[in-house]
Every structure is written in structure tokens, then in C-alpha cells.
Short mmCIF file of C-alpha atoms in Angstrom, two decimals:
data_model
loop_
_atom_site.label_atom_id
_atom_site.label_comp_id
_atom_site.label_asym_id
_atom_site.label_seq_id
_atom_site.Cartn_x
_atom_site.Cartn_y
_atom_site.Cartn_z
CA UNK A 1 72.24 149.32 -38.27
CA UNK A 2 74.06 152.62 -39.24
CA UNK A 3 74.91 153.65 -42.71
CA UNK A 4 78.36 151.98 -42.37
CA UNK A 5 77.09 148.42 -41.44
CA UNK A 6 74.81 148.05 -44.18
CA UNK A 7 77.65 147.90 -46.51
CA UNK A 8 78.82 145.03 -44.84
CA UNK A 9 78.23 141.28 -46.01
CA UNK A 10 75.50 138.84 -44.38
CA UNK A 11 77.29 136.26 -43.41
CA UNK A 12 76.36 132.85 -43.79
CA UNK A 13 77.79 129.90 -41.40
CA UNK A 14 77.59 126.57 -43.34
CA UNK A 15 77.69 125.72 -47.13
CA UNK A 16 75.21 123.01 -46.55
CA UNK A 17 71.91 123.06 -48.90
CA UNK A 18 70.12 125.42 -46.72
CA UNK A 19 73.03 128.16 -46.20
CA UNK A 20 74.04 127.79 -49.75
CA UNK A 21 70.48 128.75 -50.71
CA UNK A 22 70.54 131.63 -48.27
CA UNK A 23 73.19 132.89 -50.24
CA UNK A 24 71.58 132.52 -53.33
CA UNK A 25 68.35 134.48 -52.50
CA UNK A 26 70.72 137.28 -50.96
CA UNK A 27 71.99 137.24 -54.35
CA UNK A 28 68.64 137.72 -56.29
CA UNK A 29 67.70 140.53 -53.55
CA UNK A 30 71.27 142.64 -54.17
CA UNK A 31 72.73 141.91 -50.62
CA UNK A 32 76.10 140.63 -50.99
CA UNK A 33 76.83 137.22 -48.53
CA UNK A 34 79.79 135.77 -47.10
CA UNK A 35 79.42 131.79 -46.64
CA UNK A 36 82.04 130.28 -44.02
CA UNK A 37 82.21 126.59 -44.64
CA UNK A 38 84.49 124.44 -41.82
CA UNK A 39 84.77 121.40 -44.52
CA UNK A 40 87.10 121.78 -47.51
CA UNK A 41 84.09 121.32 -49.75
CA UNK A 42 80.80 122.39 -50.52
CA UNK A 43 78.09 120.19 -48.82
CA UNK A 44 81.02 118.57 -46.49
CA UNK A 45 78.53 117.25 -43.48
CA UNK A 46 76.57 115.99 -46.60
CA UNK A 47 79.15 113.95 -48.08
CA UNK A 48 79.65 112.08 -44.73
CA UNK A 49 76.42 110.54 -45.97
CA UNK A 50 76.81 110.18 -49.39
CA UNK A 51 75.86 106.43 -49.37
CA UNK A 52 72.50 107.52 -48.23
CA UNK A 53 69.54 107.99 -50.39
CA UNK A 54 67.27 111.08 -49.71
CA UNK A 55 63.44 110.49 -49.43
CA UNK A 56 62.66 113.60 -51.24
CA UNK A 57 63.41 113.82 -54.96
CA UNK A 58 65.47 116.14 -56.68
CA UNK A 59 62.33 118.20 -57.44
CA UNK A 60 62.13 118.41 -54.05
CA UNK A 61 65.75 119.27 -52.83
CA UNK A 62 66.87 122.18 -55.51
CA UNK A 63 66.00 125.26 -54.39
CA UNK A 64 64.51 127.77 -57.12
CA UNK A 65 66.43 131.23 -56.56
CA UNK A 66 70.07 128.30 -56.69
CA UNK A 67 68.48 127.01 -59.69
CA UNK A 68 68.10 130.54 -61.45
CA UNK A 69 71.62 131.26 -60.46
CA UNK A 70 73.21 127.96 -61.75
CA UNK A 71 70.92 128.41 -65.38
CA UNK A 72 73.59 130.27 -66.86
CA UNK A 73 76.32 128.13 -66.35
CA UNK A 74 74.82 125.19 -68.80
CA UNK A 75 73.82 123.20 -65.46
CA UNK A 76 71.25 120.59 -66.36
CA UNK A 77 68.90 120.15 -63.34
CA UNK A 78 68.90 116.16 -62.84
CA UNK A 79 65.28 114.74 -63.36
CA UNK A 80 62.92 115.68 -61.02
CA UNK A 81 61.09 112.47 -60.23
CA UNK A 82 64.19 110.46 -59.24
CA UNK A 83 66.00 110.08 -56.05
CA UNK A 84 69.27 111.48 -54.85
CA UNK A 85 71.93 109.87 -52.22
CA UNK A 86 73.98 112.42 -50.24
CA UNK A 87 76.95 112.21 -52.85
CA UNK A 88 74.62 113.01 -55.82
CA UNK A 89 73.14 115.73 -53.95
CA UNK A 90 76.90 117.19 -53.09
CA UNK A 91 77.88 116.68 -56.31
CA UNK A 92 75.93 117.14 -58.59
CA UNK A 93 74.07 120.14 -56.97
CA UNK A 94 75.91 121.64 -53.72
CA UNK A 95 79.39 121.87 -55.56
CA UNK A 96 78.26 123.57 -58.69
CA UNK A 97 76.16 126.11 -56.36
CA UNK A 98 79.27 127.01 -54.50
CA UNK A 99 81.49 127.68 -57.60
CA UNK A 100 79.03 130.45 -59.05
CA UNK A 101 79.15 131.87 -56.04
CA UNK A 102 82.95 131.80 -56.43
CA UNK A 103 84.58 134.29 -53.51
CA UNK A 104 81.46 134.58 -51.54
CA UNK A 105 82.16 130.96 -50.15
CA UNK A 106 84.95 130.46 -47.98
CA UNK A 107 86.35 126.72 -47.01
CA UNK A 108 87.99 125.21 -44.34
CA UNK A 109 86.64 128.01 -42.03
CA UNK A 110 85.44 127.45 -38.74
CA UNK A 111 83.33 129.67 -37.16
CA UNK A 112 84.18 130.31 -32.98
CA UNK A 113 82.14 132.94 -31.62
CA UNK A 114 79.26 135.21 -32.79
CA UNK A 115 78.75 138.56 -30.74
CA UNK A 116 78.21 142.77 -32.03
CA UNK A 117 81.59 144.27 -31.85
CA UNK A 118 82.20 146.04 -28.63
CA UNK A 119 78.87 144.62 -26.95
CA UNK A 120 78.47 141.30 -24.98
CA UNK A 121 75.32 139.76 -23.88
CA UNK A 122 74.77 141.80 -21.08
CA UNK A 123 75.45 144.95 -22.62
CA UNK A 124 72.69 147.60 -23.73
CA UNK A 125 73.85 150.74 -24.81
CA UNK A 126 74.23 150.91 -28.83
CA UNK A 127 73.93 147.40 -29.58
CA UNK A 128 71.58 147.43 -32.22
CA UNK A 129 73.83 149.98 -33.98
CA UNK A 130 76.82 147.90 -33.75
CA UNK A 131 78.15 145.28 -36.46
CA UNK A 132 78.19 141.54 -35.70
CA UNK A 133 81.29 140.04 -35.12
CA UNK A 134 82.12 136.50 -36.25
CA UNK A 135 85.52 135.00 -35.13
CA UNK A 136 87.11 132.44 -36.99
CA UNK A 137 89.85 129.74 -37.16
CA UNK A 138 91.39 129.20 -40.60
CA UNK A 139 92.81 125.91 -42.22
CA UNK A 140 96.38 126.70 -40.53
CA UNK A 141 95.27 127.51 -37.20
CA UNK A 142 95.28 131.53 -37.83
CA UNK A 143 92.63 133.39 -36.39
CA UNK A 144 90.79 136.08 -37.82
CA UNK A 145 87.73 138.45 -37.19
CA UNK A 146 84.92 139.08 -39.85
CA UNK A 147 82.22 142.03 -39.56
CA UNK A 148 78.74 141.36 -40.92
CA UNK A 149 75.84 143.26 -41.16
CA UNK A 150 73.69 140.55 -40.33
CA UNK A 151 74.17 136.22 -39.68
CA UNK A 152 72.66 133.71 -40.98
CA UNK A 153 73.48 130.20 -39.07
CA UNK A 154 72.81 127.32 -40.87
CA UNK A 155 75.67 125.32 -39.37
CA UNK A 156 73.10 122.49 -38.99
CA UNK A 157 73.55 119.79 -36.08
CA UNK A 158 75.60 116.37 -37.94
CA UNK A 159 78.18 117.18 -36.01
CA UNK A 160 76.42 116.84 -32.30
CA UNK A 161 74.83 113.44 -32.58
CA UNK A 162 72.90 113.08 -29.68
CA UNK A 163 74.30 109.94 -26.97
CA UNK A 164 72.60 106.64 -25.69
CA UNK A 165 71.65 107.71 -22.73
CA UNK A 166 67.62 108.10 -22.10
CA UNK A 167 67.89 111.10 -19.70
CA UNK A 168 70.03 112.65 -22.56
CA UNK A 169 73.56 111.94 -21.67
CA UNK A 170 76.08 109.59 -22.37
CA UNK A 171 75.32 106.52 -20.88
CA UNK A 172 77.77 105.20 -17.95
CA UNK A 173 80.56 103.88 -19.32
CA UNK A 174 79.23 104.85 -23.34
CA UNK A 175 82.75 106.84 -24.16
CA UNK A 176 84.66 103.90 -22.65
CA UNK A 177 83.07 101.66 -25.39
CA UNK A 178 83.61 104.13 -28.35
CA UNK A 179 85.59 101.30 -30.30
CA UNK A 180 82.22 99.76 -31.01
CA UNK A 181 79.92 102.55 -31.07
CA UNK A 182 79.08 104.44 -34.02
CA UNK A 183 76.66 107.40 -34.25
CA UNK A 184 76.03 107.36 -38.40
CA UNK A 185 74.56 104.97 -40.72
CA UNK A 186 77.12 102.74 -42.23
CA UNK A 187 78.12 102.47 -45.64
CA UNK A 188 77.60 98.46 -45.82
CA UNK A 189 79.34 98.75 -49.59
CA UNK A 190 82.70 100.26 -48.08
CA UNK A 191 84.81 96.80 -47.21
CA UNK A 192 85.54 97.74 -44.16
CA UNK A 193 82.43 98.74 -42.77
CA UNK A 194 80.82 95.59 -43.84
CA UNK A 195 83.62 93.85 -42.01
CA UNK A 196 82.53 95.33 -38.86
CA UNK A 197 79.38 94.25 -38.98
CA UNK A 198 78.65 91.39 -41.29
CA UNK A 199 78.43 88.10 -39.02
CA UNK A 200 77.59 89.91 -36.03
CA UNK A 201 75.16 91.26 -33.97
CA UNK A 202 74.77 94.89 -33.49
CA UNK A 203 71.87 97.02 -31.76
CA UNK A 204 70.45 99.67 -33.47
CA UNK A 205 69.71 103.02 -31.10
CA UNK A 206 66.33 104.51 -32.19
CA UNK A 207 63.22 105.23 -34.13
CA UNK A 208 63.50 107.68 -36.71
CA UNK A 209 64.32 107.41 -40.58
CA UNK A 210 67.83 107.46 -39.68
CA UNK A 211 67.59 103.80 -37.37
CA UNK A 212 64.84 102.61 -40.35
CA UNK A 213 67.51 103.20 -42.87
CA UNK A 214 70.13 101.30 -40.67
CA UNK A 215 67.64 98.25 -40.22
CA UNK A 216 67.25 97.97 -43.74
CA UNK A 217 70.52 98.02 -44.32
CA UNK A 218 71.59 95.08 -41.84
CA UNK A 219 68.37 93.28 -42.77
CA UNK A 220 69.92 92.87 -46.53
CA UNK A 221 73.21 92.45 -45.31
CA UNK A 222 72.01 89.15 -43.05
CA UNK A 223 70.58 88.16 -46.50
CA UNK A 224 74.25 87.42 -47.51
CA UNK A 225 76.17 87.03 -44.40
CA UNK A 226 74.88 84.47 -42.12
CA UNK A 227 75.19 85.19 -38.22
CA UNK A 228 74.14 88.94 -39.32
CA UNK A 229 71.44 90.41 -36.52
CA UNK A 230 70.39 93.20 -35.52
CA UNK A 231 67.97 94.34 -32.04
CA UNK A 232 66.51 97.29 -32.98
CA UNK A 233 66.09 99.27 -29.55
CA UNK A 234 63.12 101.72 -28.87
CA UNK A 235 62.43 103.73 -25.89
CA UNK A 236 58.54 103.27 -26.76
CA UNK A 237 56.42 100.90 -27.30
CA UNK A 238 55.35 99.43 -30.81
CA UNK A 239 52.21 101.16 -32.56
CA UNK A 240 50.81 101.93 -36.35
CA UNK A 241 52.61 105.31 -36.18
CA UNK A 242 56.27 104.19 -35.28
CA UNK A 243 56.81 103.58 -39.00
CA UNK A 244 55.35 106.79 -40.03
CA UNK A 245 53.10 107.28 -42.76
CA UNK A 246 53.78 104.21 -44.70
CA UNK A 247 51.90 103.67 -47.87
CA UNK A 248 50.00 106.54 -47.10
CA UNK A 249 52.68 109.27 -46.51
CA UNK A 250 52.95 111.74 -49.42
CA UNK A 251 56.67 111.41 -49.44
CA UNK A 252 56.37 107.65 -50.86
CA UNK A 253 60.07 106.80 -49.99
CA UNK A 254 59.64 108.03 -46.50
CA UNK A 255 56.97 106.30 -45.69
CA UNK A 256 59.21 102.70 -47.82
CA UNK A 257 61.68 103.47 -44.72
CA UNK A 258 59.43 102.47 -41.77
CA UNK A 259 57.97 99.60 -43.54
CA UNK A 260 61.16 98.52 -44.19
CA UNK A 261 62.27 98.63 -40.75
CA UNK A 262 58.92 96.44 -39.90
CA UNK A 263 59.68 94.12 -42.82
CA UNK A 264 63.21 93.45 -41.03
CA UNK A 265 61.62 92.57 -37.84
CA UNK A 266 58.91 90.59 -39.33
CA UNK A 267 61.46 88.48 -41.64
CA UNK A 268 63.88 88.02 -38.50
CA UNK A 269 66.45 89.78 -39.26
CA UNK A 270 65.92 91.96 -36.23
CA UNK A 271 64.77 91.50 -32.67
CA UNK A 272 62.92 94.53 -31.21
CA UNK A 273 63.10 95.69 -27.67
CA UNK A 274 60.53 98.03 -26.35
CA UNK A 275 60.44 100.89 -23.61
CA UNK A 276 63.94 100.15 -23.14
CA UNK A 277 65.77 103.40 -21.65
CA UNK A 278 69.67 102.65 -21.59
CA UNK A 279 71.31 103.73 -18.73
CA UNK A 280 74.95 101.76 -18.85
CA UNK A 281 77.00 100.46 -21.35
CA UNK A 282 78.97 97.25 -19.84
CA UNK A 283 81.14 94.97 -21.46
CA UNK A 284 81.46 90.90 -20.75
CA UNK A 285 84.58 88.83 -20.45
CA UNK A 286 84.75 88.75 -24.79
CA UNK A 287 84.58 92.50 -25.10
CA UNK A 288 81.22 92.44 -26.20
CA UNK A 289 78.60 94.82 -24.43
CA UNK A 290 75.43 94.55 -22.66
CA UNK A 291 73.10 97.38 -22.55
CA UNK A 292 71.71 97.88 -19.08
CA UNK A 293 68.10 99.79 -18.93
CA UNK A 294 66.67 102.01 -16.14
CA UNK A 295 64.64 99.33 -15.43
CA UNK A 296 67.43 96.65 -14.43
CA UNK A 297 67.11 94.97 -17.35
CA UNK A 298 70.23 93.33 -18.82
CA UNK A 299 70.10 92.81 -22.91
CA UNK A 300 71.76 89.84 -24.34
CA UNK A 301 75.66 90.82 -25.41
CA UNK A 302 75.99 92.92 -28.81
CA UNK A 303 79.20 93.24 -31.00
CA UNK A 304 78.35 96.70 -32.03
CA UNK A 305 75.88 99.72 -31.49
CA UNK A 306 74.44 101.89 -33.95
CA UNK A 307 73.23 105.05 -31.89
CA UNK A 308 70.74 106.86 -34.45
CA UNK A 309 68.61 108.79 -31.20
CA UNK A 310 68.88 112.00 -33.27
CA UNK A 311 71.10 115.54 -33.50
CA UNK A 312 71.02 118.63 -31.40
CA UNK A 313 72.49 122.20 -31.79
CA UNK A 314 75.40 123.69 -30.93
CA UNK A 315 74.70 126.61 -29.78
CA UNK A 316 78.28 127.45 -28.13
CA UNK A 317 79.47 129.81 -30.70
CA UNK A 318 76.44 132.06 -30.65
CA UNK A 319 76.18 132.17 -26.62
CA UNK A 320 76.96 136.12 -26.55
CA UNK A 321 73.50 136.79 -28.74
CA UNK A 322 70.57 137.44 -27.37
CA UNK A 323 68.55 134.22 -28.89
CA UNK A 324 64.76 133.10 -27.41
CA UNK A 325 64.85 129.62 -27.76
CA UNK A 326 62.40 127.22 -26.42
CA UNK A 327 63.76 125.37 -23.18
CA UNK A 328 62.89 121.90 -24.42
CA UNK A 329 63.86 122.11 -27.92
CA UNK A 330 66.44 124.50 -28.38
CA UNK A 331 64.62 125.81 -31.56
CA UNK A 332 63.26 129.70 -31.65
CA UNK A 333 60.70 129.99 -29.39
CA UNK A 334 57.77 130.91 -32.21
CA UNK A 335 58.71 128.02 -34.12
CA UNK A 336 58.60 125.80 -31.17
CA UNK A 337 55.01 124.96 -30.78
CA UNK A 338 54.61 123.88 -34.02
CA UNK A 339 57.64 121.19 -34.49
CA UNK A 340 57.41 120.05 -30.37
CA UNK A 341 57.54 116.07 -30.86
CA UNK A 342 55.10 115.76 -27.59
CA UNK A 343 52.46 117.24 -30.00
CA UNK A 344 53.33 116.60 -33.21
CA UNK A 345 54.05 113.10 -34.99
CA UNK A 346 53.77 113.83 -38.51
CA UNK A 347 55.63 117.19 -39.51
CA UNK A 348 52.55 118.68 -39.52
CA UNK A 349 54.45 121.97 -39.04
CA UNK A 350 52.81 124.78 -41.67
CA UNK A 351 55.56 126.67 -43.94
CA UNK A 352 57.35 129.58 -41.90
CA UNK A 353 60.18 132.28 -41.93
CA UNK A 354 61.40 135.62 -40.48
CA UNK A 355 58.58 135.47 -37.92
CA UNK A 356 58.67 132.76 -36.34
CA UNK A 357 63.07 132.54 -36.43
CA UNK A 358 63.54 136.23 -35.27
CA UNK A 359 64.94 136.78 -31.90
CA UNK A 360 65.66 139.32 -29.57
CA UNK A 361 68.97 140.18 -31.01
CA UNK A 362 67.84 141.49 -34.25
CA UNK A 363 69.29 140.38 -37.75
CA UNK A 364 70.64 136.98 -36.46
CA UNK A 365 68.88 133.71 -37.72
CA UNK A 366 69.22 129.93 -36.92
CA UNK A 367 67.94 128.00 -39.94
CA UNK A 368 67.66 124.90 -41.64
CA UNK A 369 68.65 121.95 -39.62
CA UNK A 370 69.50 124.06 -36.64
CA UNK A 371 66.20 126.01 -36.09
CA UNK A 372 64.31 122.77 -35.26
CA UNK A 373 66.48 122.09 -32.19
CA UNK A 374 66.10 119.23 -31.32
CA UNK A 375 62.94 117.99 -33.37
CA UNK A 376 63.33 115.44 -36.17
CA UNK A 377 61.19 115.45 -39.82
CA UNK A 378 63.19 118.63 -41.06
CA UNK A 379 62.77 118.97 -45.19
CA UNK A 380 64.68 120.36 -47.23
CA UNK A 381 62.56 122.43 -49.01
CA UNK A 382 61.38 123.95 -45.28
CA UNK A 383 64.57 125.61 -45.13
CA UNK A 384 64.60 126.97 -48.29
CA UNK A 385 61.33 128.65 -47.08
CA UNK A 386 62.92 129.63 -44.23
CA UNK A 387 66.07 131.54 -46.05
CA UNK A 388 63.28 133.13 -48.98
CA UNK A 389 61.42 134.41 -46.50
CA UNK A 390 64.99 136.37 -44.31
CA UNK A 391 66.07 137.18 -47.86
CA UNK A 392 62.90 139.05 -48.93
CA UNK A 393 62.98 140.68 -45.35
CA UNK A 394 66.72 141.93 -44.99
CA UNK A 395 65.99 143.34 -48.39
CA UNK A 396 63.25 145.40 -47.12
CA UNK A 397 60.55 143.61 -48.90
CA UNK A 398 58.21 142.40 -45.73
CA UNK A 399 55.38 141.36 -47.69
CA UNK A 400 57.35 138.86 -49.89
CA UNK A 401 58.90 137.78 -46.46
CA UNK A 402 55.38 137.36 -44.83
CA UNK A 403 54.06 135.35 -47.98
CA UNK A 404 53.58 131.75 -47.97
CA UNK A 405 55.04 130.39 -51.49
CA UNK A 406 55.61 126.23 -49.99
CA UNK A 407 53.19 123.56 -49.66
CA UNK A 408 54.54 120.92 -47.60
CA UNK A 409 53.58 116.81 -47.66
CA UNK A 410 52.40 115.14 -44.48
CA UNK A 411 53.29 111.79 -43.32
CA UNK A 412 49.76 110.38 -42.89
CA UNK A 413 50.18 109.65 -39.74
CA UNK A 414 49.07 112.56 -37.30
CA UNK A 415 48.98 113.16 -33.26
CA UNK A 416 51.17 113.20 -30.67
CA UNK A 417 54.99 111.32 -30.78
CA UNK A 418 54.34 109.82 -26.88
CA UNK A 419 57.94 110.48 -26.58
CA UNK A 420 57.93 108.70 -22.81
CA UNK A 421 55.65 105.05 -22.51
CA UNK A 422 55.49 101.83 -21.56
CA UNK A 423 56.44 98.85 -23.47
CA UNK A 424 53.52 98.08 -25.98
CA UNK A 425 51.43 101.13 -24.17
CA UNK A 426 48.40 101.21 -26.50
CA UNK A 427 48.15 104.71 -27.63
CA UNK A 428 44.37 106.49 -27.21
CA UNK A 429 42.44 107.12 -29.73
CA UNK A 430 40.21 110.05 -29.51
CA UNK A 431 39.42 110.96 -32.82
CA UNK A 432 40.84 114.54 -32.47
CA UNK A 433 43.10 116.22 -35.21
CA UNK A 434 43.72 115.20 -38.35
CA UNK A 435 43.23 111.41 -37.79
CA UNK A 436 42.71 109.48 -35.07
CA UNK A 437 45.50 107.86 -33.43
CA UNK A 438 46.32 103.89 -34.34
CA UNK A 439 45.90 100.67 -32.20
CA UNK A 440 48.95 99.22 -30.80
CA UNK A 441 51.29 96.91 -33.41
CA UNK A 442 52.69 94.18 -32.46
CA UNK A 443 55.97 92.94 -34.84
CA UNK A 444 58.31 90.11 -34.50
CA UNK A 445 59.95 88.31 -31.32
CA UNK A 446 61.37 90.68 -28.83
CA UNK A 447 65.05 90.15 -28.52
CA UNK A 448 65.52 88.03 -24.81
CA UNK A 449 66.80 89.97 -22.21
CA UNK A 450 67.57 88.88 -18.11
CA UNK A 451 67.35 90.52 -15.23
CA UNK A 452 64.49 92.47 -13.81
CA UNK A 453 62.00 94.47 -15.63
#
């Protein structure tokens, strides 16, 4: 950068926990940031969840260099064993964050394009010396153009859900059914939500904490409303580590989710289908739809479907930098290796920052949320890592940005995901890794099901 740029702001592309802490520790290192926030609100993709409770505490979820800034202000730091939803979190934490930082956080800001001014992809000659340039689409539909001396995305992925489909897109005739298809956990306490679902029968998409938390959900739902069922859809088979760590992971409300999902199988509130790829979404002669499988296999009719089969990036607004992102996972290609769900089952993924999120276009960052991809198990308190670490190394300071100061918990439950089997495939155990990998589980009834298989 020349003298000129440096004077510039970093800017920062989401006001969600992780680009909210960015901001702080560019704060504590004397580099002035510029957070650009699409929502009207600190923590807006957060509050879309608020009904949901976190796994990690509030010890857990605060990060340190926020916490130093908010001291001052009289903020009392909620206790640190207990348990936050996604509206405490906004609320009580998020919100406050963004009013110390006052004018350095602007809302309803949506960020279009990210390229160095004057330079596009292909072009060589001065780039590095060139500012970024961030376009931008205000509130009224004005747009505007914003240098920066360096970016920061943290724009996470909530608002790219990923589809039904098993080969990754929407499933044939999926948009056509978007009436009963929902992509979030519901808030079963909002009246109308409940409506939707209580007496019926709904599939839940999925295997992750997301569809565990859903499960539960329905499960104590059916508790009150009879004719409430859910068929809880996986694209693998059943083994020890499709609940995760259980009583055994070190994030003990983690591991509660997956054996609550088992405990809603095992009591009957939910049917479970195995190795069960959709392919179409159909609907019968009452409106309610039948997921077809790759296989031929026709599932009995469903009122609803919960589609919980994770988040991905988008990665449109930054398509004129020069990023080196892993082909599979869409996360940089350092940190790749180490979060790849073919490999990895248990977040096993060591603390990390500017080394493993730097990319060929110099001074840009994906982090957070975003800089896993497509990979599930992100924490919290990785990202906060993550933005320490750029801080430390915009600043100049590379061996604070080279240090490891984050210890992270495992699940339990280590080895490879098997993100592709067969229905009840019994997973090998080789005694390799951390721990050897468990003996196939068997839970419940599966739901029925015609057709071929």
C-alpha cells in the first residue's frame, strides 16, 4: 500500500459477532475500521434466530478485546456459565458492541462488489499499490463507493442456506413447493409457526446441530399436539458419531443436541430414513409432498419440510479478488485441510489466523462463518482467533499474529464424516487418530416408504 492508502479505514463487511470483534481488535491496535452492516441492527442474521439457544456459554461467545472496549461503559458481562439464545446474544452483547463503536458501524448497508480501484482480476500492473474498492447500496437504493485500505469479510453464510437436493441443487420441482418449505429452525412459541406445524407431519432435511435442534423441537411439540411427527431424513446411514460427542463432548450442550435428536426417534416422535438422497419434490392430489430419492424411492406424503443441509458462501461480491479457495469447500485453501468434513468429524481443527486465511490478493480476509466454506462445527470463539490474529498482523505485529492464545473443545467423537454411504453402512474401525471409529447404531422404526430401493 502507498502512504495515502494506509490512512484509509479497514473495512469490515458484517456486524455479526465475528466482524464486530474485528473491529474491536482494530481498535486496540490503532487502525481505524469501517463496519457495513446490510440489517438495520447490530447482529441482524443473529436475531433471525433469536429463539435459538447457543451451545457455547457466554464465557465462550464474548470476545476479550469487545469486552475491554464495552468495560467503560458500565456493561456487566452476563454470567459466564449460563447459556445464551440468539436474542440474548444480540441484545445483550452485539448491540451494546456496536454503539461504542458509534460511527464506525454503518446499517442498512449492503455491500455489492469488492475489487482495487482501477484494477480488475486480470489486471497486474500496480495492484498491490492500489486501494480496495467496496461498492455499496444504501437503505434508499443510492449507491455509493467506499475506499479501504484493507477488507475484512465476515458477511457469514445465513443468508445462502444450502437446497434439498443431494448433488447440491435444488431438487426438481423444490422452488415450486416453497409454500411448505422452510430453510430455518422454527420458533414453535411464535403462534403462527406452531400453527404450521403442530398436528402435522413434517420432514426434517439433515444431520447437523441445526436438524438436532429442529427434532427436539417437534419431538416436544408432539408432546402437546397429537398427530405431531416428524421423519428425520439423512443422506447416511445411522452410527455412534451421527449425534456427535454426546455425553462425552466438552461442549456439554452440544453434545445434549444429538442425544436429543436420538431420544426423539427412540420415543417415536420421529421416523428416520437413511441414505436417502432427494432428488424431486412432488406433490399428491391434497397438496402434500412426497420426497422422491435417487434411488426411486417414494417417501410417504409430508405437510411440511424443514431443510437444515447446511450454509454456503457467497462469494459473488468478492469475484474481482484474487482469493485461493479450496475447490470443494469454498474456504481458503490453507485452512481447507484441516475443516474438510471427508476427514474430519469432530472440529478437530487446531486454532488459526492470518496464515492460513491469506490469499493471493493481499490484505483481503474471509472470516468467521464464511472462511469455513462450506464445513459445519464453526465456534465462535474460532473467529475471534481468526480476527486477533489479522488485527495483530495489519498492525505490524507478526509475532502476536503468529501466536496461538485459543484452546478449543473437541466433540469426542473423532474420524472421518463418511459424507457419501449406504443406509446403515457400518463405519470401519481401525483404531487410527484420536479414537477409533464407532459400530453402527441402530434407532427407532424407519419411516415406510414405496417404490424401489
Amino acid at each position: 500500500m502507498n502512504a495515502s492508502t494506509t490512512t484509509l479505514p479497514t473495512v469490515v463487511i458484517g456486524a455479526g459477532p465475528v466482524g464486530l470483534a474485528a473491529a474491536a481488535h482494530l481498535v486496540s491496535r490503532g487502525i481505524t475500521p469501517l463496519v457495513l452492516e446490510a440489517g438495520d441492527s447490530a447482529g441482524a442474521a443473529t436475531r433471525q434466530w433469536a429463539h435459538v439457544r447457543l451451545f457455547s456459554t457466554w464465557s465462550e461467545v464474548v470476545d476479550p478485546a469487545a469486552e475491554k472496549l464495552l468495560a467503560p461503559t458500565g456493561w456487566v458481562k452476563p454470567d459466564g456459565d449460563t447459556y445464551p439464545t440468539g436474542g440474548d446474544w444480540a441484545e445483550r452483547y452485539l448491540q451494546p458492541l456496536a454503539n461504542v463503536l458509534g460511527e464506525k458501524v454503518r446499517y442498512d448497508t449492503t455491500v455489492t462488489g469488492v475489487s482495487r480501484l482501477g484494477r480488475d482480476r486480470i489486471v497486474d500492473a500496480g495492484r498491490e499499490q492500489q486501494p480496495f474498492t467496496i461498492r455499496i447500496v444504501n437503505a434508499d437504493g443510492t449507491e455509493e463507493r467506499i475506499l479501504a485500505s484493507a477488507v475484512i469479510d465476515a458477511s457469514g453464510t445465513w443468508s445462502t442456506p444450502s437446497p434439498i437436493g443431494g448433488d447440491g441443487l435444488p431438487a426438481l420441482g423444490e422452488k415450486a413447493a416453497a409454500d411448505r418449505i422452510s430453510y430455518r429452525i422454527p420458533d414453535l412459541k411464535d403462534l403462527a409457526a406452531r400453527a404450521r406445524y403442530a398436528g402435522k407431519r413434517t420432514a426434517v432435511i439433515g444431520s447437523g446441530a441445526s436438524a438436532f435442534t429442529a427434532l427436539a423441537y417437534l419431538a416436544d411439540l408432539a408432546k402437546e399436539e397429537p398427530g405431531t411427527h416428524a421423519v428425520w431424513i439423512l443422506r447416511r446411514g445411522i452410527s455412534g458419531s451421527t449425534f456427535g460427542g454426546g455425553s462425552t463432548d466438552q461442549l456439554p450442550a452440544r453434545g445434549a443436541l444429538g442425544l436429543a435428536a436420538k431420544a426423539a426417534v427412540d420415543d417415536g416422535y420421529a421416523d428416520a430414513v437413511t441414505g436417502f438422497r432427494t432428488d424431486a419434490v412432488q406433490r399428491d392430489s391434497d397438496s402434500r409432498l412426497i420426497l422422491v430419492g435417487e434411488d426411486g424411492r417414494r417417501l410417504d406424503p409430508v405437510d411440511e419440510v424443514i431443510v437444515l443441509t447446511g450454509l454456503r458462501p457467497d462469494l459473488s461480491f468478492v469475484s474481482e479478488l484474487r482469493l485461493a479457495l479450496d475447490e470443494r469447500l469454498q474456504a481458503p485453501v490453507e485452512l481447507a485441510p484441516l475443516i474438510d468434513p471427508n476427514q474430519h468429524s469432530c472440529g478437530t481443527v487446531y486454532p488459526h489466523g492470518v496464515g492460513e486465511l491469506s490469499h493471493p490478493e493481499q490484505s483481503v480476509y474471509l472470516v468467521g462463518m464464511k472462511s469455513y466454506g462450506r464445513a459445519p462445527t464453526f465456534l465462535a470463539m474460532t473467529g475471534y482467533e481468526q480476527v486477533r490474529s489479522i488485527a495483530a498482523h495489519l498492525a505490524g505485529d507478526q509475532e502476536a499474529a503468529e501466536r496461538v492464545e485459543l484452546t478449543l473443545p473437541e466433540t469426542g467423537v473423532c474420524g472421518g464424516a463418511g459424507l457419501f454411504d449406504q443406509p446403515q453402512a457400518t463405519e470401519e474401525t481401525n483404531g487410527a487418530g484420536c479414537c477409533a471409529a464407532p459400530a453402527t447404531l441402530t434407532i427407532g422404526a424407519p419411516a415406510s416408504s414405496s417404490g424401489g430401493c
